[in-house]
Short mmCIF file of C-alpha atoms in Angstrom, two decimals:
data_model
loop_
_atom_site.label_atom_id
_atom_site.label_comp_id
_atom_site.label_asym_id
_atom_site.label_seq_id
_atom_site.Cartn_x
_atom_site.Cartn_y
_atom_site.Cartn_z
CA GLY A 29 -16.04 -12.16 4.07
CA ALA A 30 -12.54 -13.44 4.47
CA GLY A 31 -10.86 -10.43 2.93
CA VAL A 32 -11.37 -7.00 1.47
CA SER A 33 -13.33 -7.14 -1.76
CA GLN A 34 -13.62 -4.51 -4.46
CA SER A 35 -15.81 -4.12 -7.49
CA PRO A 36 -15.62 -3.89 -10.36
CA SER A 37 -12.22 -5.48 -10.92
CA ASN A 38 -11.84 -3.56 -14.17
CA LYS A 39 -13.57 -0.47 -15.47
CA VAL A 40 -13.19 1.18 -18.83
CA THR A 41 -14.89 4.52 -19.27
CA GLU A 42 -14.88 7.48 -21.57
CA LYS A 43 -13.40 10.79 -20.60
CA GLY A 44 -16.00 12.98 -18.92
CA LYS A 45 -18.08 10.15 -17.50
CA ASP A 46 -18.57 9.51 -13.80
CA VAL A 47 -17.48 6.24 -12.18
CA GLU A 48 -18.19 4.58 -8.86
CA LEU A 49 -15.85 2.11 -7.25
CA ARG A 50 -16.94 -0.07 -4.36
CA CYS A 51 -15.10 -1.50 -1.40
CA ASP A 52 -16.30 -4.09 1.11
CA PRO A 53 -13.91 -4.15 4.07
CA ILE A 54 -13.25 -7.06 6.37
CA SER A 55 -16.12 -7.48 8.78
CA GLY A 56 -15.44 -5.71 12.07
CA HIS A 57 -12.74 -3.45 10.69
CA THR A 58 -13.41 0.13 11.69
CA ALA A 59 -10.77 1.81 9.55
CA LEU A 60 -10.90 2.03 5.76
CA TYR A 61 -8.49 3.57 3.29
CA TRP A 62 -8.50 4.35 -0.41
CA TYR A 63 -5.23 4.52 -2.37
CA ARG A 64 -4.34 5.08 -5.99
CA GLN A 65 -1.52 3.19 -7.66
CA SER A 66 -0.34 4.62 -10.94
CA LEU A 67 2.15 2.94 -13.27
CA GLY A 68 5.64 3.17 -11.83
CA GLN A 69 4.44 4.97 -8.73
CA GLY A 70 3.90 3.85 -5.18
CA LEU A 71 0.60 3.96 -3.44
CA GLU A 72 -0.87 7.41 -3.17
CA PHE A 73 -3.14 7.95 -0.16
CA LEU A 74 -6.56 9.32 -1.06
CA ILE A 75 -8.90 9.16 1.92
CA TYR A 76 -9.28 7.55 5.33
CA PHE A 77 -12.37 6.63 7.35
CA GLN A 78 -12.25 5.68 11.03
CA GLY A 79 -15.47 4.74 12.76
CA ASN A 80 -17.83 7.69 13.03
CA SER A 81 -15.09 10.31 12.87
CA ALA A 82 -14.89 12.82 10.06
CA PRO A 83 -12.86 11.30 7.21
CA ASP A 84 -9.39 12.51 6.33
CA LYS A 85 -9.79 13.69 2.74
CA SER A 86 -6.40 15.32 2.52
CA GLY A 87 -5.18 12.98 -0.24
CA LEU A 88 -7.99 13.53 -2.72
CA PRO A 89 -6.35 15.07 -5.80
CA SER A 90 -9.27 17.26 -6.86
CA ASP A 91 -12.88 18.04 -6.09
CA ARG A 92 -13.88 15.55 -8.77
CA PHE A 93 -13.04 12.83 -6.26
CA SER A 94 -15.29 11.99 -3.34
CA ALA A 95 -15.93 9.01 -1.11
CA GLU A 96 -18.45 7.93 1.40
CA ARG A 97 -18.81 5.09 3.82
CA THR A 98 -22.28 3.95 4.70
CA GLY A 99 -23.10 2.31 7.99
CA GLY A 100 -19.45 2.09 8.92
CA SER A 101 -18.90 -0.67 6.39
CA VAL A 102 -19.09 -0.44 2.59
CA SER A 103 -17.37 2.49 0.93
CA THR A 104 -17.82 4.03 -2.49
CA LEU A 105 -15.22 6.15 -4.26
CA THR A 106 -16.73 8.40 -6.93
CA ILE A 107 -14.80 10.13 -9.66
CA GLN A 108 -16.78 12.73 -11.59
CA ARG A 109 -15.95 13.89 -15.09
CA THR A 110 -13.11 11.42 -15.41
CA GLN A 111 -9.87 12.44 -17.08
CA GLN A 112 -7.24 10.27 -18.73
CA GLU A 113 -4.84 10.95 -15.87
CA ASP A 114 -7.31 9.25 -13.53
CA SER A 115 -6.37 5.91 -15.11
CA ALA A 116 -4.82 3.84 -12.34
CA VAL A 117 -5.47 0.97 -9.96
CA TYR A 118 -7.61 2.06 -7.04
CA LEU A 119 -6.93 0.08 -3.91
CA CYS A 120 -8.99 -0.19 -0.77
CA ALA A 121 -7.62 -1.36 2.56
CA SER A 122 -9.13 -1.91 5.96
CA ARG A 123 -7.78 -2.48 9.42
CA PHE A 124 -9.21 -3.48 12.74
CA GLY A 125 -8.70 -0.31 14.74
CA GLY A 126 -7.06 3.08 14.83
CA GLY A 127 -4.00 2.08 16.80
CA ALA A 128 -0.55 2.96 15.60
CA GLY A 129 0.99 0.31 13.43
CA GLU A 130 -2.12 -1.80 12.93
CA THR A 131 -1.81 -3.89 9.80
CA GLN A 132 -3.77 -2.80 6.75
CA TYR A 133 -5.35 -5.50 4.63
CA PHE A 134 -5.70 -4.72 0.97
CA GLY A 135 -8.29 -5.61 -1.60
CA PRO A 136 -7.46 -6.71 -5.15
CA GLY A 137 -8.07 -3.25 -6.56
CA THR A 138 -10.12 -1.78 -9.38
CA ARG A 139 -8.20 -1.10 -12.56
CA LEU A 140 -9.64 2.04 -14.13
CA LEU A 141 -8.93 3.00 -17.72
CA VAL A 142 -10.20 6.33 -19.00
CA LEU A 143 -10.22 6.56 -22.78
CA ALA B 17 5.33 14.47 6.92
CA GLN B 18 7.10 11.21 6.37
CA SER B 19 8.58 9.94 3.11
CA VAL B 20 10.02 6.62 1.90
CA SER B 21 12.72 6.01 -0.65
CA GLN B 22 13.36 2.65 -2.30
CA HIS B 23 16.67 2.65 -4.09
CA ASN B 24 16.10 0.07 -6.76
CA HIS B 25 13.35 0.18 -9.32
CA HIS B 26 13.98 -3.28 -10.77
CA VAL B 27 16.22 -6.06 -9.48
CA ILE B 28 16.96 -9.19 -11.48
CA LEU B 29 18.47 -12.20 -9.73
CA SER B 30 19.08 -15.85 -10.43
CA GLU B 31 17.55 -18.45 -8.16
CA ALA B 32 19.57 -19.08 -4.98
CA ALA B 33 21.13 -15.61 -5.09
CA SER B 34 20.92 -13.46 -2.00
CA LEU B 35 18.60 -10.48 -1.92
CA GLU B 36 18.78 -7.10 -0.26
CA LEU B 37 16.28 -4.36 -1.12
CA GLY B 38 16.99 -0.93 0.24
CA CYS B 39 14.51 1.28 2.03
CA ASN B 40 15.16 4.62 3.69
CA TYR B 41 12.61 6.81 5.37
CA SER B 42 12.41 10.37 6.47
CA TYR B 43 10.50 11.26 9.63
CA GLY B 44 11.32 13.22 12.75
CA GLY B 45 9.83 10.83 15.29
CA THR B 46 9.57 7.15 16.09
CA VAL B 47 8.09 4.95 13.42
CA ASN B 48 6.53 1.65 12.57
CA LEU B 49 7.93 0.05 9.44
CA PHE B 50 6.42 -2.40 6.99
CA TRP B 51 7.25 -4.39 3.92
CA TYR B 52 4.38 -5.36 1.66
CA VAL B 53 4.59 -7.67 -1.34
CA GLN B 54 2.45 -7.87 -4.44
CA TYR B 55 2.77 -11.10 -6.41
CA PRO B 56 1.71 -11.02 -10.07
CA GLY B 57 -2.06 -10.88 -10.30
CA GLN B 58 -2.51 -10.80 -6.55
CA HIS B 59 -3.27 -8.08 -4.04
CA LEU B 60 -0.84 -6.45 -1.65
CA GLN B 61 -0.06 -8.47 1.43
CA LEU B 62 2.04 -7.87 4.51
CA LEU B 63 5.47 -9.49 4.48
CA LEU B 64 6.72 -8.25 7.84
CA LYS B 65 6.56 -5.29 10.18
CA TYR B 66 8.58 -3.60 12.89
CA PHE B 67 6.99 -1.96 15.91
CA SER B 68 9.62 -1.98 18.64
CA GLY B 69 12.16 -4.23 20.30
CA ASP B 70 14.50 -6.43 18.32
CA PRO B 71 15.46 -4.46 15.20
CA LEU B 72 15.83 -7.68 13.22
CA VAL B 73 12.37 -8.74 12.14
CA LYS B 74 11.52 -12.05 10.56
CA GLY B 75 8.59 -12.39 8.21
CA ILE B 76 6.94 -14.96 6.03
CA LYS B 77 8.69 -17.05 3.36
CA GLY B 78 12.16 -16.61 4.84
CA PHE B 79 12.30 -12.83 4.54
CA GLU B 80 13.77 -10.61 7.20
CA ALA B 81 14.42 -6.92 7.62
CA GLU B 82 16.70 -4.93 9.87
CA PHE B 83 15.79 -1.55 11.30
CA ILE B 84 18.87 0.65 11.64
CA LYS B 85 17.69 3.78 13.39
CA SER B 86 20.89 5.75 12.85
CA LYS B 87 20.61 5.21 9.11
CA PHE B 88 16.83 5.59 8.90
CA SER B 89 16.84 2.32 7.02
CA PHE B 90 14.75 -0.82 6.93
CA ASN B 91 16.31 -3.07 4.31
CA LEU B 92 14.67 -6.31 3.28
CA ARG B 93 16.80 -9.45 2.94
CA LYS B 94 16.52 -13.06 1.93
CA PRO B 95 19.55 -15.38 1.81
CA SER B 96 18.38 -17.44 -1.17
CA VAL B 97 15.61 -16.33 -3.51
CA GLN B 98 13.26 -18.58 -5.43
CA TRP B 99 11.44 -18.04 -8.69
CA SER B 100 8.23 -17.72 -6.66
CA ASP B 101 9.62 -14.58 -5.01
CA THR B 102 9.12 -12.71 -8.26
CA ALA B 103 6.92 -9.81 -7.20
CA GLU B 104 6.87 -6.13 -6.41
CA TYR B 105 7.97 -5.11 -2.93
CA PHE B 106 6.85 -1.97 -1.15
CA CYS B 107 8.35 -0.42 1.95
CA ALA B 108 6.04 1.69 4.12
CA VAL B 109 6.26 3.80 7.26
CA SER B 110 3.80 5.19 9.79
CA PRO B 111 4.28 7.30 12.91
CA SER B 112 4.34 5.08 15.98
CA TYR B 113 2.32 7.31 18.29
CA SER B 114 -1.41 6.87 18.69
CA GLY B 115 -3.71 9.65 17.70
CA ALA B 116 -4.11 12.00 14.78
CA GLY B 117 -1.92 11.03 11.86
CA SER B 118 -0.85 7.70 13.27
CA TYR B 119 -3.00 5.93 10.72
CA GLN B 120 -1.10 7.42 7.81
CA LEU B 121 0.93 4.81 5.99
CA THR B 122 3.37 6.26 3.49
CA PHE B 123 4.65 3.92 0.79
CA GLY B 124 7.77 3.91 -1.32
CA LYS B 125 7.46 3.55 -5.08
CA GLY B 126 8.22 -0.15 -4.97
CA THR B 127 10.96 -2.45 -6.23
CA LYS B 128 10.17 -5.02 -8.84
CA LEU B 129 12.05 -8.28 -8.28
CA SER B 130 12.46 -10.75 -11.11
CA VAL B 131 13.98 -14.12 -10.25
CA ILE B 132 15.31 -16.14 -13.16
CA PRO B 133 15.06 -19.93 -12.79
#
């Protein structure tokens, strides 16, 4: 597609439930990022995938968070046993390569509300 | 690790006023610098970026930013704002070397700009 797409655009869930958020990067982009944007905060890095390399999971806030990227393309971010503090906008970004300073292209985000 | 500080949380200007949004970063090496913008209801998009060379960078929609290495700053400017510039602006930094860690983009907390017609 023309840009990064994410689904769903909005998700409301009950505390304790699991959620899956999906990201379709720009075709041909080898690098994929997940960020979390909470109210009044900047973007918090969660995880990074680059080609077939092991992902950088250093930003995941707890072991309830996990992500995978299948076939070097689509990625799924899973949050298990959601908590109210998980409520945020989850953003996905992709970029063409791993070079320094390459531009990241962002998706529209998934707005998650945990009741 | 790098960090980014944006001085203003919310800026309110009248149309035609001049704009300057502050951004300071902390990092021990050379950096690439970015400004991203998020218009209401839209996704983040790149406004401009600095890699090397001329420290005055021009971006889309009449925006520019100046990299002042001695001050670790990358302030965003526009001589005359329009109502359509109402948005949230994020400064970001990444290490400029290639290799491990160079992909890390660290964002500031953002500055919300409201332009009054």
